[in-house]
Tab-separated table of C-alpha atoms in Angstrom:
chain	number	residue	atom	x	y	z
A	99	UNK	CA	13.671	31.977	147.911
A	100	UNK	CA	16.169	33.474	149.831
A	101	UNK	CA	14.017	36.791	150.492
A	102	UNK	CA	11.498	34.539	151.752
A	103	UNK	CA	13.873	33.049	154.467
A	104	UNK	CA	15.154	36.633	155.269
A	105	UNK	CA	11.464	37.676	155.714
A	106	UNK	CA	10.685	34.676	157.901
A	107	UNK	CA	13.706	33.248	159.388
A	108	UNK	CA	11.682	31.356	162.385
A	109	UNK	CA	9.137	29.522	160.306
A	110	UNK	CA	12.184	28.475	157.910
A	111	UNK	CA	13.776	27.000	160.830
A	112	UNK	CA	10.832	25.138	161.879
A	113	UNK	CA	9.845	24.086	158.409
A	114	UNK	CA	13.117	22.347	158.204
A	115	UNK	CA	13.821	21.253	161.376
A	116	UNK	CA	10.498	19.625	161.107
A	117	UNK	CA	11.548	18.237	157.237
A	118	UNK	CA	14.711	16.532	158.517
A	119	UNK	CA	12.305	14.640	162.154
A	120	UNK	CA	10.129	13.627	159.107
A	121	UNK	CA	13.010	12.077	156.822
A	122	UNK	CA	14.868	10.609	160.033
A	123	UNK	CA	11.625	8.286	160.970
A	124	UNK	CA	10.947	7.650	157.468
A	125	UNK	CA	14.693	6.675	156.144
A	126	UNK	CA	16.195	5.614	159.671
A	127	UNK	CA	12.792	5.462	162.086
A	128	UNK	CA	14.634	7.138	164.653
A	129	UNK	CA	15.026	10.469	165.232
A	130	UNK	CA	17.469	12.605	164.016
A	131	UNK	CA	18.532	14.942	166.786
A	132	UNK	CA	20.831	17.449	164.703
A	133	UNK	CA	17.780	18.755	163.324
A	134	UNK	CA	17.461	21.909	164.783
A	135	UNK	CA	21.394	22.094	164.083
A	136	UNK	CA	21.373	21.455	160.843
A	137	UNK	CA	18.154	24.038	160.164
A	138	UNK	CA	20.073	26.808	161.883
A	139	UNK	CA	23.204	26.393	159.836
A	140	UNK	CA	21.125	27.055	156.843
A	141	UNK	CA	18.460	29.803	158.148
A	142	UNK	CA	21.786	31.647	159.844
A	143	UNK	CA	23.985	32.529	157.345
A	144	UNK	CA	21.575	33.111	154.639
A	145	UNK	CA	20.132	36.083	157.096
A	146	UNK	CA	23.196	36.920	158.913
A	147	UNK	CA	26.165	36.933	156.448
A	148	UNK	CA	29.768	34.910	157.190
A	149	UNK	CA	29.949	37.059	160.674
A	150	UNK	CA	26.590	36.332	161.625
A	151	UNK	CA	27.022	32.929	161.185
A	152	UNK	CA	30.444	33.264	163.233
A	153	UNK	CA	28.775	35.070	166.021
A	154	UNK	CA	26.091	32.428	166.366
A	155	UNK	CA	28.468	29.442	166.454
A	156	UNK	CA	30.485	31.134	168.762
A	157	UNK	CA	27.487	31.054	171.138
A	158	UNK	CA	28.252	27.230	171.392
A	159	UNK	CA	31.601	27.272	172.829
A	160	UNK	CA	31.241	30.559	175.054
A	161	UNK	CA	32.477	29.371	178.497
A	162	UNK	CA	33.665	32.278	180.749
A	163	UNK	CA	29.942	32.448	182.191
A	164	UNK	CA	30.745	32.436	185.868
A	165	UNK	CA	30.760	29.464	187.813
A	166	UNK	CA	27.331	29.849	189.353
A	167	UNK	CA	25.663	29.093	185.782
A	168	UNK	CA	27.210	25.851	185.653
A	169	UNK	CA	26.036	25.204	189.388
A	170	UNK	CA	22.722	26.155	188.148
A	171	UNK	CA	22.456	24.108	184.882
A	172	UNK	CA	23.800	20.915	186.364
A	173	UNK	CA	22.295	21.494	190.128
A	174	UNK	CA	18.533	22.679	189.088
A	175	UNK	CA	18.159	19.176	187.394
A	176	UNK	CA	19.223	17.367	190.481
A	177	UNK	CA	17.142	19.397	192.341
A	178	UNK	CA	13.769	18.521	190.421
A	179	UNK	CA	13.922	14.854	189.403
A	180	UNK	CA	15.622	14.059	193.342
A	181	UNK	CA	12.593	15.727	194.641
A	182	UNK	CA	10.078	14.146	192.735
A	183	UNK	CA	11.161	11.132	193.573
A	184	UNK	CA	11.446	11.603	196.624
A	185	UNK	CA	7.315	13.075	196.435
A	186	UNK	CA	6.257	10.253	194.765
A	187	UNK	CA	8.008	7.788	197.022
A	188	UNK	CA	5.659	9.908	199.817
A	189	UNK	CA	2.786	9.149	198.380
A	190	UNK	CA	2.957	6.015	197.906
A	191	UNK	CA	5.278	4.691	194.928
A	192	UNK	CA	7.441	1.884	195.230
A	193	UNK	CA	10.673	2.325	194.434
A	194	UNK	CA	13.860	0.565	193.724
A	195	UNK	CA	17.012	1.506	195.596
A	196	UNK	CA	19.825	3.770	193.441
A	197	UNK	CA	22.714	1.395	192.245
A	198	UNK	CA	25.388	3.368	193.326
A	199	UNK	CA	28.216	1.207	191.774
A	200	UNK	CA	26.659	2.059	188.185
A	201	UNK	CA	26.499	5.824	188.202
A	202	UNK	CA	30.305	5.717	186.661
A	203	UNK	CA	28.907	3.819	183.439
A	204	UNK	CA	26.289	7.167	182.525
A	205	UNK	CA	29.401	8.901	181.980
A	206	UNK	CA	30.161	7.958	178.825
A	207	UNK	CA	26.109	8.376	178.172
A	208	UNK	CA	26.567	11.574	179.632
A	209	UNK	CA	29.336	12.545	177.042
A	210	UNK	CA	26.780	10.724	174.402
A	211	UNK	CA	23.653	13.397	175.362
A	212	UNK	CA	25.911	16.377	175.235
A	213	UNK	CA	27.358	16.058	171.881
A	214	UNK	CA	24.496	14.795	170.060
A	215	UNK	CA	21.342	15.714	171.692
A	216	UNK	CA	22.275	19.187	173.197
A	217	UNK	CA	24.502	19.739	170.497
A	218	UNK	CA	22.143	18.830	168.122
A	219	UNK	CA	19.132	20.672	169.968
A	220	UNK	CA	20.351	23.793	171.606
A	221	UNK	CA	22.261	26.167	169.248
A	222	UNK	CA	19.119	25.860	166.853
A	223	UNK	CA	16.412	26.131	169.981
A	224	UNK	CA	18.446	28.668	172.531
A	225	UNK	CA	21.654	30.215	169.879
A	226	UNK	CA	18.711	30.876	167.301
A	227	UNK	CA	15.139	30.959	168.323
A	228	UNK	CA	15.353	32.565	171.191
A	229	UNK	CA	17.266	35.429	170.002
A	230	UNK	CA	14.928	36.005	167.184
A	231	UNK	CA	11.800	35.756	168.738
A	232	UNK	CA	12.830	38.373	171.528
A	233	UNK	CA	13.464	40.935	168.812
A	234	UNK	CA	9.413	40.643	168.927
A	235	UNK	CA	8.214	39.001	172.240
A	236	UNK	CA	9.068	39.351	176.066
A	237	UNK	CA	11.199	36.243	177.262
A	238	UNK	CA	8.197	34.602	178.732
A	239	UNK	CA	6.016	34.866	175.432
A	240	UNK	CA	9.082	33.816	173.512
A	241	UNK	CA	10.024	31.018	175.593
A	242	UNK	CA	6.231	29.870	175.207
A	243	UNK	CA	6.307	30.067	171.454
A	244	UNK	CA	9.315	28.025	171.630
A	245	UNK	CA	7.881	25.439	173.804
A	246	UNK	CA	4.724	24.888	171.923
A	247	UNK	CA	7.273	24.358	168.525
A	248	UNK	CA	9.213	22.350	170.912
A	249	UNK	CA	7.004	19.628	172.210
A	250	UNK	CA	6.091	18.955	168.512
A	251	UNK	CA	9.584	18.245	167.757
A	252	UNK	CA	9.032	15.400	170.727
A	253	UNK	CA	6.029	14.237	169.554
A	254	UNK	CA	7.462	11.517	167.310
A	255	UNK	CA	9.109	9.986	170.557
A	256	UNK	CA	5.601	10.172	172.564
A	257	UNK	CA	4.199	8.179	169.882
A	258	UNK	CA	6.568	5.739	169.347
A	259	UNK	CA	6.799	4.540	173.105
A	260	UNK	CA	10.238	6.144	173.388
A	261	UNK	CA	9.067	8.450	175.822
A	262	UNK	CA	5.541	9.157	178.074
A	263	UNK	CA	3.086	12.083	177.451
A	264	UNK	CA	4.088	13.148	180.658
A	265	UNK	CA	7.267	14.725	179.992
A	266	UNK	CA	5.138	17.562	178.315
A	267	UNK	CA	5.329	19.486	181.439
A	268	UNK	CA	8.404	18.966	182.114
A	269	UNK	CA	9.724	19.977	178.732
A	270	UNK	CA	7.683	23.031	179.139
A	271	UNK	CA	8.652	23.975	182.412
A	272	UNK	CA	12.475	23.353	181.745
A	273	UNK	CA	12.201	25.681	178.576
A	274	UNK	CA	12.003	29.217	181.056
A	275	UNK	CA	14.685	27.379	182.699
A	276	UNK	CA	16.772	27.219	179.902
A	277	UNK	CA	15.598	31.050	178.602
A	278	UNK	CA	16.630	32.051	182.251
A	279	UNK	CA	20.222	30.045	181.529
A	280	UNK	CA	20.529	31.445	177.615
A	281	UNK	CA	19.657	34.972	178.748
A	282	UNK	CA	22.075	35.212	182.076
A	283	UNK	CA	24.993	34.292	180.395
A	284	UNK	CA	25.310	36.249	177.340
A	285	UNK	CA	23.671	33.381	174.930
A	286	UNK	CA	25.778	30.655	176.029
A	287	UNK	CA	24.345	27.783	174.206
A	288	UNK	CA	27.137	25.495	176.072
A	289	UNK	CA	25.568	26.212	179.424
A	290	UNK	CA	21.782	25.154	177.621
A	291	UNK	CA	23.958	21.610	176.493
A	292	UNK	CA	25.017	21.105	180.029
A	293	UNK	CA	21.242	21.625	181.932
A	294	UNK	CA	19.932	19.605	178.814
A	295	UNK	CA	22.188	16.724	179.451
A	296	UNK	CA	21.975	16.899	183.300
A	297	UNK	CA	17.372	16.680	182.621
A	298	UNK	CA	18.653	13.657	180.684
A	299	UNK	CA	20.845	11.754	183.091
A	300	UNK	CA	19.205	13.013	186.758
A	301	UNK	CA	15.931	12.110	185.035
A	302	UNK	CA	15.102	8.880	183.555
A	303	UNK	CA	18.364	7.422	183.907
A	304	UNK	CA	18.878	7.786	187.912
A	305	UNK	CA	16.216	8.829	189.639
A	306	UNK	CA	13.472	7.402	187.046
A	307	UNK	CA	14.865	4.402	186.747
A	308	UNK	CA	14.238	4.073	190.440
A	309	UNK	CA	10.210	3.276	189.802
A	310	UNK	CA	8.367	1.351	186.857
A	311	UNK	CA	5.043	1.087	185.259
A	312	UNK	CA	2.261	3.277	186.081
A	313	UNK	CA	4.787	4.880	189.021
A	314	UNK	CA	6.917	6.251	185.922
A	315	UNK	CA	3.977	8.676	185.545
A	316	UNK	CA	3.389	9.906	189.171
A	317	UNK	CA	7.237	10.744	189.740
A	318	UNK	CA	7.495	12.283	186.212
A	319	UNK	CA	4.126	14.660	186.662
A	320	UNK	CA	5.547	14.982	190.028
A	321	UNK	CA	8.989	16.174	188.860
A	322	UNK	CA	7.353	18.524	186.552
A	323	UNK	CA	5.435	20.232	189.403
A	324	UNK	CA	8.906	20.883	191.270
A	325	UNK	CA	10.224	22.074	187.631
A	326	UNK	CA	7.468	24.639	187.989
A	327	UNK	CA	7.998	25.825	190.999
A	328	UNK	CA	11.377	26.469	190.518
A	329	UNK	CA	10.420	28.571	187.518
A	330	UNK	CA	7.797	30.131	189.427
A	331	UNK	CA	10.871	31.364	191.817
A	332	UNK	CA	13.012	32.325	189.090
A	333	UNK	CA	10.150	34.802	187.395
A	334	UNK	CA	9.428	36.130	190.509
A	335	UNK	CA	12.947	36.664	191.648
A	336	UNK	CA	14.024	38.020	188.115
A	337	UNK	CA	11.386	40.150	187.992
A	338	UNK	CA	11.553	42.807	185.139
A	339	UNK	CA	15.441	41.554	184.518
A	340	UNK	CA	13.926	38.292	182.784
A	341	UNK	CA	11.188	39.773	181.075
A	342	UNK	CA	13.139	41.028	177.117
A	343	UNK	CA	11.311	42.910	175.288
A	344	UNK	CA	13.365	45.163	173.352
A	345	UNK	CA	15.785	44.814	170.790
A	346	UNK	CA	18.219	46.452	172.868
A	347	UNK	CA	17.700	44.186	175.712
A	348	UNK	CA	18.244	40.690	173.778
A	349	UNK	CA	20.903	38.691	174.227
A	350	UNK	CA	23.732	39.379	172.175
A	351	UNK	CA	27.163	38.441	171.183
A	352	UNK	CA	29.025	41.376	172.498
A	353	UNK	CA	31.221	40.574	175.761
A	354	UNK	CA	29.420	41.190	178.930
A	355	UNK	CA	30.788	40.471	182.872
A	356	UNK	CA	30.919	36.730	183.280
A	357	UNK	CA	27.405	36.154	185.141
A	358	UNK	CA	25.983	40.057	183.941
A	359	UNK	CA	22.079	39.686	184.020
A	360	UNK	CA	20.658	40.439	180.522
A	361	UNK	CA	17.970	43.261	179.679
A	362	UNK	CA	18.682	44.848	183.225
């Protein structure tokens, strides 16, 4: 059994990352978002050893980044879900006026999405996935693998009502976003936590909750266009520095310049 992990550490990961969204909406019917956590501190060790294991966790608490990361992660967001509401408030949606006063209460949400959604999420999807797959695949073919795995691990909340088919695109789009983010930084998972929770907070709970109904839908496919420009820009600006290839190119846990580019 364990050979068989060693031999396919990604589809061990996704098998049980996919057992434990089954058992949450079957024992709890709610999804259990330390998943992808919990299948990674399995998968990890058994193929990495005690250091391995170290050297991933440390991913999650790797801070000295450079300050323009954590501009990025919490500034991209803003950018995207402020602009598509602003688009779809051009073209017609009717929208209901930010309340100001409230923005102190999604603090303590804020805190909420960080520890158990990107902390549950991100050092399985970035601190693992990612580095595995771009032993084989480019950044861009790896970050597509990973979003087509992804959007099945939302699928559950599409169906329930929890959340509309539209954020698809906009989980797709924000995955090169968070590849660009991973890679830049020298794995930082924490960086990934903070852009996840800032595409939860910017998004449906400020400027979605500005529009209702069918309008829900135009601002989010609207937001995920602006998502994919902004990755458009990034792959072109990166150029060959975002596209890994090469085992020597991947992220990894040795200390780099706070801000060094990765595979460049």
């Amino acid at each position: 059994m364990l050979e068989i992990v060693k031999r396919h550490p990604i589809v061990t990961f996704f098998g049980l990352t996919y057992i434990f969204l089954i058992l949450g909406w079957v024992i709890f019917n709610a999804q259990i978002s330390y998943g992808p956590l919990l299948a990674a501190l399995i998968v990890v060790p058994i193929i990495s050893g005690r250091q391995g294991l170290k050297d991933w966790a440390d991913q999650i608490i790797r801070w000295r980044v450079g300050v323009r990361w954590y501009v990025a992660a919490l500034l991209l967001p803003l950018i995207a879900t402020g602009t598509g509401a602003l688009l779809a408030v051009l073209v017609g949606a009717s929208a209901t006026p930010i309340q100001l006063s409230a923005l102190p209460e999604l603090i303590p949400e804020a805190i909420f999405v960080l520890l158990v959604v990107g902390l549950g999420e991100e050092p399985g999807f970035r601190g693992f996935v990612i580095p595995q797959l771009q032993k084989r695949f480019s950044a861009i073919t790896a970050t597509l693998i990973l979003a087509a795995l992804g959007i099945v691990w939302h699928i559950p909340l599409i169906v329930t009502g929890d959340s509309s088919w539209t954020i698809v695109p906009v989980i797709a789009a924000g995955y090169f976003i968070f590849t660009w983010l991973f890679n830049n930084t020298n794995g930082s998972v924490l960086i990934a936590m903070l852009f996840h929770t800032a595409q939860a907070i910017f998004g449906p709970q400020i400027f979605g909750a500005m529009f209702s109904g069918a309008e829900v839908v135009t601002y989010t496919l609207l937001m995920s266009l602006v998502y994919g420009v902004i990755v458009a820009v990034i792959i072109a600006a990166a150029r060959n520095r975002y596209l890994i290839s090469t085992t020597s190119e991947r992220p990894t846990t040795t200390a780099k310049p706070a801000g060094a580019v990765v595979g460049h």
